[in-house]
PDB file of C-alpha atoms and ligand atoms in Angstrom:
ATOM      1  CA  MET A   1       0.000   0.000   0.000  1.00  0.00           C
ATOM      2  CA  LYS A   2       1.745   3.129  -1.248  1.00  0.00           C
ATOM      3  CA  ILE A   3       1.047   6.811  -0.743  1.00  0.00           C
ATOM      4  CA  PHE A   4       2.218   9.371  -3.289  1.00  0.00           C
ATOM      5  CA  LEU A   5       1.838  13.140  -3.092  1.00  0.00           C
ATOM      6  CA  ASP A   6       0.141  14.912  -5.993  1.00  0.00           C
ATOM      7  CA  THR A   7       1.822  18.303  -6.043  1.00  0.00           C
ATOM      8  CA  ALA A   8       4.547  20.463  -7.571  1.00  0.00           C
ATOM      9  CA  ASP A   9       5.190  22.345  -4.323  1.00  0.00           C
ATOM     10  CA  TYR A  10       8.717  21.577  -3.080  1.00  0.00           C
ATOM     11  CA  SER A  11       8.231  22.703   0.509  1.00  0.00           C
ATOM     12  CA  ALA A  12       4.942  20.783   0.818  1.00  0.00           C
ATOM     13  CA  ILE A  13       6.793  17.671  -0.356  1.00  0.00           C
ATOM     14  CA  SER A  14       9.770  18.232   1.897  1.00  0.00           C
ATOM     15  CA  GLU A  15       7.579  18.710   4.975  1.00  0.00           C
ATOM     16  CA  ARG A  16       5.609  15.478   4.375  1.00  0.00           C
ATOM     17  CA  TYR A  17       8.682  13.488   3.280  1.00  0.00           C
ATOM     18  CA  ALA A  18      10.004  13.969   6.805  1.00  0.00           C
ATOM     19  CA  THR A  19       7.169  11.735   8.088  1.00  0.00           C
ATOM     20  CA  GLY A  20       8.659   8.755   6.244  1.00  0.00           C
ATOM     21  CA  LEU A  21       5.171   7.942   4.929  1.00  0.00           C
ATOM     22  CA  VAL A  22       5.475   9.244   1.358  1.00  0.00           C
ATOM     23  CA  ASP A  23       6.524   6.747  -1.321  1.00  0.00           C
ATOM     24  CA  GLY A  24       6.382   8.839  -4.466  1.00  0.00           C
ATOM     25  CA  ILE A  25       5.234  11.943  -6.329  1.00  0.00           C
ATOM     26  CA  THR A  26       2.842  12.617  -9.178  1.00  0.00           C
ATOM     27  CA  THR A  27       2.788  15.915 -11.035  1.00  0.00           C
ATOM     28  CA  ASN A  28       0.843  17.305 -13.952  1.00  0.00           C
ATOM     29  CA  PRO A  29       1.138  20.433 -16.131  1.00  0.00           C
ATOM     30  CA  THR A  30      -1.585  22.251 -14.188  1.00  0.00           C
ATOM     31  CA  LEU A  31       0.146  21.714 -10.838  1.00  0.00           C
ATOM     32  CA  VAL A  32       3.472  22.794 -12.328  1.00  0.00           C
ATOM     33  CA  ARG A  33       1.945  25.914 -13.914  1.00  0.00           C
ATOM     34  CA  LYS A  34       0.377  26.874 -10.564  1.00  0.00           C
ATOM     35  CA  SER A  35       3.654  26.443  -8.680  1.00  0.00           C
ATOM     36  CA  GLY A  36       5.589  28.462 -11.285  1.00  0.00           C
ATOM     37  CA  VAL A  37       8.603  26.107 -11.344  1.00  0.00           C
ATOM     38  CA  ASN A  38      10.504  24.888 -14.399  1.00  0.00           C
ATOM     39  CA  TYR A  39       9.134  21.367 -14.974  1.00  0.00           C
ATOM     40  CA  PHE A  40      12.407  19.638 -15.868  1.00  0.00           C
ATOM     41  CA  ASP A  41      14.425  21.315 -13.106  1.00  0.00           C
ATOM     42  CA  PHE A  42      11.734  20.483 -10.584  1.00  0.00           C
ATOM     43  CA  ILE A  43      11.730  16.766 -11.429  1.00  0.00           C
ATOM     44  CA  LYS A  44      15.524  16.709 -11.365  1.00  0.00           C
ATOM     45  CA  THR A  45      15.607  18.397  -7.962  1.00  0.00           C
ATOM     46  CA  LEU A  46      13.114  15.902  -6.526  1.00  0.00           C
ATOM     47  CA  ALA A  47      15.182  13.009  -7.854  1.00  0.00           C
ATOM     48  CA  ASN A  48      18.323  14.496  -6.279  1.00  0.00           C
ATOM     49  CA  ASP A  49      16.912  15.501  -2.921  1.00  0.00           C
ATOM     50  CA  PHE A  50      14.622  12.608  -1.979  1.00  0.00           C
ATOM     51  CA  ALA A  51      14.563   8.804  -2.159  1.00  0.00           C
ATOM     52  CA  PHE A  52      11.177   8.278  -3.806  1.00  0.00           C
ATOM     53  CA  GLU A  53      10.353   4.996  -5.532  1.00  0.00           C
ATOM     54  CA  SER A  54       8.523   6.857  -8.310  1.00  0.00           C
ATOM     55  CA  ILE A  55       8.332  10.457  -9.562  1.00  0.00           C
ATOM     56  CA  SER A  56       5.809  10.909 -12.371  1.00  0.00           C
ATOM     57  CA  ALA A  57       6.785  13.404 -15.065  1.00  0.00           C
ATOM     58  CA  GLU A  58       4.024  14.087 -17.594  1.00  0.00           C
ATOM     59  CA  VAL A  59       5.192  14.466 -21.181  1.00  0.00           C
ATOM     60  CA  ASP A  60       3.776  16.737 -23.856  1.00  0.00           C
ATOM     61  CA  GLY A  61       3.148  15.690 -27.459  1.00  0.00           C
ATOM     62  CA  LYS A  62       0.460  14.995 -30.023  1.00  0.00           C
ATOM     63  CA  THR A  63       2.148  11.887 -31.442  1.00  0.00           C
ATOM     64  CA  ALA A  64       3.836   8.924 -29.790  1.00  0.00           C
ATOM     65  CA  GLY A  65       7.071  10.067 -31.409  1.00  0.00           C
ATOM     66  CA  GLU A  66       6.836  13.489 -29.761  1.00  0.00           C
ATOM     67  CA  MET A  67       6.003  11.943 -26.409  1.00  0.00           C
ATOM     68  CA  LEU A  68       8.960   9.573 -26.638  1.00  0.00           C
ATOM     69  CA  TYR A  69      11.245  12.430 -27.647  1.00  0.00           C
ATOM     70  CA  ASN A  70      10.088  14.468 -24.623  1.00  0.00           C
ATOM     71  CA  ALA A  71      10.328  11.446 -22.319  1.00  0.00           C
ATOM     72  CA  ASP A  72      13.972  10.907 -23.165  1.00  0.00           C
ATOM     73  CA  LYS A  73      15.357  13.791 -21.104  1.00  0.00           C
ATOM     74  CA  TYR A  74      13.385  12.652 -18.041  1.00  0.00           C
ATOM     75  CA  THR A  75      14.387   8.992 -18.225  1.00  0.00           C
ATOM     76  CA  LYS A  76      18.026  10.095 -18.177  1.00  0.00           C
ATOM     77  CA  ILE A  77      17.514  11.631 -14.720  1.00  0.00           C
ATOM     78  CA  GLY A  78      17.229   8.274 -12.965  1.00  0.00           C
ATOM     79  CA  LYS A  79      15.556   4.906 -12.588  1.00  0.00           C
ATOM     80  CA  ASN A  80      12.808   6.259 -10.340  1.00  0.00           C
ATOM     81  CA  ILE A  81      11.402   8.585 -13.003  1.00  0.00           C
ATOM     82  CA  THR A  82       8.018   7.414 -14.253  1.00  0.00           C
ATOM     83  CA  ILE A  83       6.833   8.753 -17.594  1.00  0.00           C
ATOM     84  CA  LYS A  84       3.251   9.929 -17.425  1.00  0.00           C
ATOM     85  CA  LEU A  85       1.330   9.521 -20.671  1.00  0.00           C
ATOM     86  CA  PRO A  86      -2.241  10.324 -21.717  1.00  0.00           C
ATOM     87  CA  LEU A  87      -4.717   7.500 -22.176  1.00  0.00           C
ATOM     88  CA  ASN A  88      -5.203   7.899 -25.926  1.00  0.00           C
ATOM     89  CA  LYS A  89      -3.934   5.964 -28.919  1.00  0.00           C
ATOM     90  CA  GLU A  90      -0.623   7.835 -29.179  1.00  0.00           C
ATOM     91  CA  GLY A  91      -0.025   7.655 -25.442  1.00  0.00           C
ATOM     92  CA  LEU A  92      -0.564   3.891 -25.527  1.00  0.00           C
ATOM     93  CA  ILE A  93       1.838   3.447 -28.440  1.00  0.00           C
ATOM     94  CA  ALA A  94       4.457   5.430 -26.512  1.00  0.00           C
ATOM     95  CA  CYS A  95       3.699   3.380 -23.390  1.00  0.00           C
ATOM     96  CA  LYS A  96       4.248   0.097 -25.239  1.00  0.00           C
ATOM     97  CA  GLU A  97       7.600   1.284 -26.499  1.00  0.00           C
ATOM     98  CA  LEU A  98       8.786   2.579 -23.120  1.00  0.00           C
ATOM     99  CA  SER A  99       7.642  -0.637 -21.416  1.00  0.00           C
ATOM    100  CA  ARG A 100       9.709  -2.621 -23.911  1.00  0.00           C
ATOM    101  CA  ASP A 101      12.713  -0.560 -22.775  1.00  0.00           C
ATOM    102  CA  LEU A 102      11.793  -1.210 -19.106  1.00  0.00           C
ATOM    103  CA  VAL A 103      10.948   2.442 -18.453  1.00  0.00           C
ATOM    104  CA  ALA A 104       8.238   2.895 -15.811  1.00  0.00           C
ATOM    105  CA  THR A 105       5.022   4.469 -17.106  1.00  0.00           C
ATOM    106  CA  ASN A 106       1.912   6.017 -15.603  1.00  0.00           C
ATOM    107  CA  VAL A 107      -1.042   6.134 -17.985  1.00  0.00           C
ATOM    108  CA  THR A 108      -3.184   9.013 -16.846  1.00  0.00           C
ATOM    109  CA  LEU A 109      -6.700  10.389 -17.345  1.00  0.00           C
ATOM    110  CA  CYS A 110      -8.391   6.977 -17.110  1.00  0.00           C
ATOM    111  CA  PHE A 111     -12.175   7.092 -16.856  1.00  0.00           C
ATOM    112  CA  SER A 112     -13.305   3.601 -17.932  1.00  0.00           C
ATOM    113  CA  VAL A 113     -12.520  -0.081 -17.516  1.00  0.00           C
ATOM    114  CA  SER A 114     -11.887  -0.485 -21.237  1.00  0.00           C
ATOM    115  CA  GLN A 115      -9.228   2.225 -21.088  1.00  0.00           C
ATOM    116  CA  ALA A 116      -7.613   0.392 -18.164  1.00  0.00           C
ATOM    117  CA  VAL A 117      -7.571  -2.802 -20.262  1.00  0.00           C
ATOM    118  CA  MET A 118      -5.721  -1.027 -23.070  1.00  0.00           C
ATOM    119  CA  ALA A 119      -3.196   0.538 -20.680  1.00  0.00           C
ATOM    120  CA  ALA A 120      -2.448  -2.908 -19.233  1.00  0.00           C
ATOM    121  CA  LYS A 121      -2.021  -4.303 -22.767  1.00  0.00           C
ATOM    122  CA  ALA A 122       0.463  -1.491 -23.429  1.00  0.00           C
ATOM    123  CA  GLY A 123       2.468  -2.661 -20.405  1.00  0.00           C
ATOM    124  CA  ALA A 124       1.748   0.340 -18.160  1.00  0.00           C
ATOM    125  CA  THR A 125       3.398   0.232 -14.739  1.00  0.00           C
ATOM    126  CA  TYR A 126       0.585   2.363 -13.282  1.00  0.00           C
ATOM    127  CA  ILE A 127      -2.935   3.169 -14.437  1.00  0.00           C
ATOM    128  CA  SER A 128      -4.412   6.386 -13.011  1.00  0.00           C
ATOM    129  CA  PRO A 129      -8.212   6.451 -12.709  1.00  0.00           C
ATOM    130  CA  PHE A 130      -9.373   9.989 -11.795  1.00  0.00           C
ATOM    131  CA  ILE A 131     -11.805   9.562  -8.918  1.00  0.00           C
ATOM    132  CA  GLY A 132     -12.788  13.165  -8.178  1.00  0.00           C
ATOM    133  CA  ARG A 133     -13.337  14.108 -11.808  1.00  0.00           C
ATOM    134  CA  LEU A 134     -15.642  11.095 -12.269  1.00  0.00           C
ATOM    135  CA  ASN A 135     -17.574  12.026  -9.133  1.00  0.00           C
ATOM    136  CA  ASP A 136     -17.862  15.607 -10.434  1.00  0.00           C
ATOM    137  CA  ASN A 137     -19.642  14.134 -13.453  1.00  0.00           C
ATOM    138  CA  SER A 138     -22.032  11.893 -11.518  1.00  0.00           C
ATOM    139  CA  PHE A 139     -20.096   8.637 -12.010  1.00  0.00           C
ATOM    140  CA  SER A 140     -18.646   6.717  -9.088  1.00  0.00           C
ATOM    141  CA  GLY A 141     -14.859   6.928  -9.085  1.00  0.00           C
ATOM    142  CA  VAL A 142     -14.418   4.274  -6.423  1.00  0.00           C
ATOM    143  CA  GLU A 143     -16.626   1.838  -8.347  1.00  0.00           C
ATOM    144  CA  LEU A 144     -14.315   2.275 -11.322  1.00  0.00           C
ATOM    145  CA  VAL A 145     -11.373   1.327  -9.097  1.00  0.00           C
ATOM    146  CA  ARG A 146     -13.287  -1.730  -7.897  1.00  0.00           C
ATOM    147  CA  ALA A 147     -14.079  -2.810 -11.468  1.00  0.00           C
ATOM    148  CA  ILE A 148     -10.516  -2.326 -12.735  1.00  0.00           C
ATOM    149  CA  SER A 149      -9.149  -4.172  -9.729  1.00  0.00           C
ATOM    150  CA  GLY A 150     -11.517  -7.110 -10.282  1.00  0.00           C
ATOM    151  CA  LEU A 151     -10.556  -7.339 -13.928  1.00  0.00           C
ATOM    152  CA  TYR A 152      -6.805  -7.047 -13.290  1.00  0.00           C
ATOM    153  CA  CYS A 153      -7.015  -9.758 -10.593  1.00  0.00           C
ATOM    154  CA  ALA A 154      -9.047 -12.073 -12.840  1.00  0.00           C
ATOM    155  CA  GLN A 155      -6.560 -11.660 -15.683  1.00  0.00           C
ATOM    156  CA  GLY A 156      -3.385 -11.722 -13.555  1.00  0.00           C
ATOM    157  CA  ILE A 157      -2.341  -8.257 -14.735  1.00  0.00           C
ATOM    158  CA  HIS A 158       0.585  -6.569 -12.985  1.00  0.00           C
ATOM    159  CA  THR A 159      -0.266  -2.935 -13.834  1.00  0.00           C
ATOM    160  CA  LYS A 160      -0.782  -1.132 -10.519  1.00  0.00           C
ATOM    161  CA  ILE A 161      -3.870   0.955  -9.885  1.00  0.00           C
ATOM    162  CA  LEU A 162      -2.807   4.462  -8.855  1.00  0.00           C
ATOM    163  CA  ALA A 163      -5.974   6.198  -7.688  1.00  0.00           C
ATOM    164  CA  ALA A 164      -5.744   9.905  -8.551  1.00  0.00           C
ATOM    165  CA  SER A 165      -7.854  13.059  -8.341  1.00  0.00           C
ATOM    166  CA  LEU A 166      -8.606  12.263  -4.689  1.00  0.00           C
ATOM    167  CA  ARG A 167     -10.082  15.100  -2.694  1.00  0.00           C
ATOM    168  CA  ASP A 168     -11.123  13.537   0.619  1.00  0.00           C
ATOM    169  CA  VAL A 169      -9.985  10.820   2.988  1.00  0.00           C
ATOM    170  CA  HIS A 170     -13.158   8.780   2.600  1.00  0.00           C
ATOM    171  CA  HIS A 171     -12.431   8.157  -1.075  1.00  0.00           C
ATOM    172  CA  VAL A 172      -8.790   7.383  -0.293  1.00  0.00           C
ATOM    173  CA  SER A 173      -9.747   4.564   2.085  1.00  0.00           C
ATOM    174  CA  ARG A 174     -12.355   3.241  -0.342  1.00  0.00           C
ATOM    175  CA  CYS A 175      -9.857   3.106  -3.204  1.00  0.00           C
ATOM    176  CA  LEU A 176      -7.403   1.151  -1.069  1.00  0.00           C
ATOM    177  CA  MET A 177     -10.175  -1.217   0.069  1.00  0.00           C
ATOM    178  CA  TYR A 178     -11.254  -1.772  -3.529  1.00  0.00           C
ATOM    179  CA  GLY A 179      -7.809  -2.697  -4.785  1.00  0.00           C
ATOM    180  CA  ALA A 180      -5.766   0.424  -5.562  1.00  0.00           C
ATOM    181  CA  GLY A 181      -2.121  -0.304  -4.762  1.00  0.00           C
ATOM    182  CA  VAL A 182      -1.248   3.394  -4.742  1.00  0.00           C
ATOM    183  CA  VAL A 183      -3.142   6.569  -3.883  1.00  0.00           C
ATOM    184  CA  THR A 184      -1.838   9.988  -4.838  1.00  0.00           C
ATOM    185  CA  LEU A 185      -2.929  12.753  -2.505  1.00  0.00           C
ATOM    186  CA  PRO A 186      -2.813  16.534  -2.453  1.00  0.00           C
ATOM    187  CA  PRO A 187      -0.792  17.565   0.643  1.00  0.00           C
ATOM    188  CA  SER A 188      -3.967  18.791   2.415  1.00  0.00           C
ATOM    189  CA  VAL A 189      -5.610  15.354   2.036  1.00  0.00           C
ATOM    190  CA  PHE A 190      -2.405  13.635   3.205  1.00  0.00           C
ATOM    191  CA  ASP A 191      -2.561  15.705   6.425  1.00  0.00           C
ATOM    192  CA  LYS A 192      -6.214  14.820   6.980  1.00  0.00           C
ATOM    193  CA  MET A 193      -5.334  11.098   6.814  1.00  0.00           C
ATOM    194  CA  TYR A 194      -3.916  11.177  10.339  1.00  0.00           C
ATOM    195  CA  ASN A 195      -5.920  14.037  11.870  1.00  0.00           C
ATOM    196  CA  HIS A 196      -9.129  13.406  13.773  1.00  0.00           C
ATOM    197  CA  VAL A 197     -11.143  15.729  15.981  1.00  0.00           C
ATOM    198  CA  LEU A 198     -11.677  12.957  18.580  1.00  0.00           C
ATOM    199  CA  THR A 199      -7.948  12.229  18.721  1.00  0.00           C
ATOM    200  CA  ASP A 200      -7.297  15.929  19.451  1.00  0.00           C
ATOM    201  CA  ALA A 201     -10.017  16.032  22.117  1.00  0.00           C
ATOM    202  CA  GLY A 202      -8.827  12.788  23.726  1.00  0.00           C
ATOM    203  CA  LEU A 203      -5.212  13.916  23.697  1.00  0.00           C
ATOM    204  CA  SER A 204      -6.038  17.191  25.365  1.00  0.00           C
ATOM    205  CA  ILE A 205      -7.768  15.319  28.230  1.00  0.00           C
ATOM    206  CA  PHE A 206      -4.803  12.928  28.583  1.00  0.00           C
ATOM    207  CA  GLU A 207      -2.331  15.838  28.580  1.00  0.00           C
ATOM    208  CA  ASN A 208      -4.227  17.483  31.427  1.00  0.00           C
ATOM    209  CA  ASP A 209      -4.353  14.219  33.367  1.00  0.00           C
ATOM    210  CA  PHE A 210      -0.600  13.717  32.844  1.00  0.00           C
ATOM    211  CA  LYS A 211      -0.071  16.940  34.801  1.00  0.00           C
ATOM    212  CA  ASN A 212      -1.949  15.496  37.773  1.00  0.00           C
ATOM    213  CA  ILE A 213      -0.263  12.140  38.150  1.00  0.00           C
ATOM    214  CA  SER A 214       3.132  11.335  39.648  1.00  0.00           C
TER     215      SER A 214
HETATM  216  C1  E4P B   1      -2.912  12.685 -10.972  1.00  0.00           C
HETATM  217  O1  E4P B   1      -1.919  12.198 -11.446  1.00  0.00           O
HETATM  218  C2  E4P B   1      -3.370  14.054 -11.237  1.00  0.00           C
HETATM  219  O2  E4P B   1      -2.266  14.894 -11.151  1.00  0.00           O
HETATM  220  C3  E4P B   1      -4.369  14.568 -10.223  1.00  0.00           C
HETATM  221  O3  E4P B   1      -4.665  13.623  -9.235  1.00  0.00           O
HETATM  222  C4  E4P B   1      -5.544  15.264 -10.794  1.00  0.00           C
HETATM  223  O4  E4P B   1      -6.369  15.710  -9.749  1.00  0.00           O
HETATM  224  P1  E4P B   1      -7.535  16.772  -9.950  1.00  0.00           P
HETATM  225  O5  E4P B   1      -8.651  16.115 -10.680  1.00  0.00           O
HETATM  226  O6  E4P B   1      -7.925  17.171  -8.566  1.00  0.00           O
HETATM  227  O7  E4P B   1      -6.944  17.913 -10.743  1.00  0.00           O
END
């Protein structure tokens, strides 16, 4: 059971990395644009500064050839760089080629079981179903995770389900229960995973009682 952070904010990563509970990072062009960093430099810095098992770098390109060309500079950074590709025909062609070369891949923007089948056929290391965006459109994101997981188990597929677009802790737990091997969380959701109002209340009572015992 792995937890990745879904952010391009260096200090947010650094702070949570110190917990020892973060296994990897996912990024996307929107997160990078918001943080204002240079995408390549950012990925390189993460690879240098932390020991993550996977850092997803999303590549641009309309054709598989363009995606592969753009992937090349990232794969040179290190073994823990995962190339993030769109779930369309060109992305799948690029995925197949990278898988052949033993480069880790994350096929992103998955919204259906059939798409997850094709990503597995292309040899994807990770498939990223987008839970929140499905929920926003009146489909159940967690049910998609359950269906993909059932199919992958039945077919003995090794592609890992990386549940993405997670906005609350309830959906995180559900995805893990339904077979996601990885969840990628915004830093705020990561923090909520261990916070609970009753823990705070209970701790405050215990702290007071500590003062009154020998
Ligand atoms: C995952 O790889 C994506 O970066 C991310 O989870 C998308 O989340 P959003 O739908 O909240 O933008």
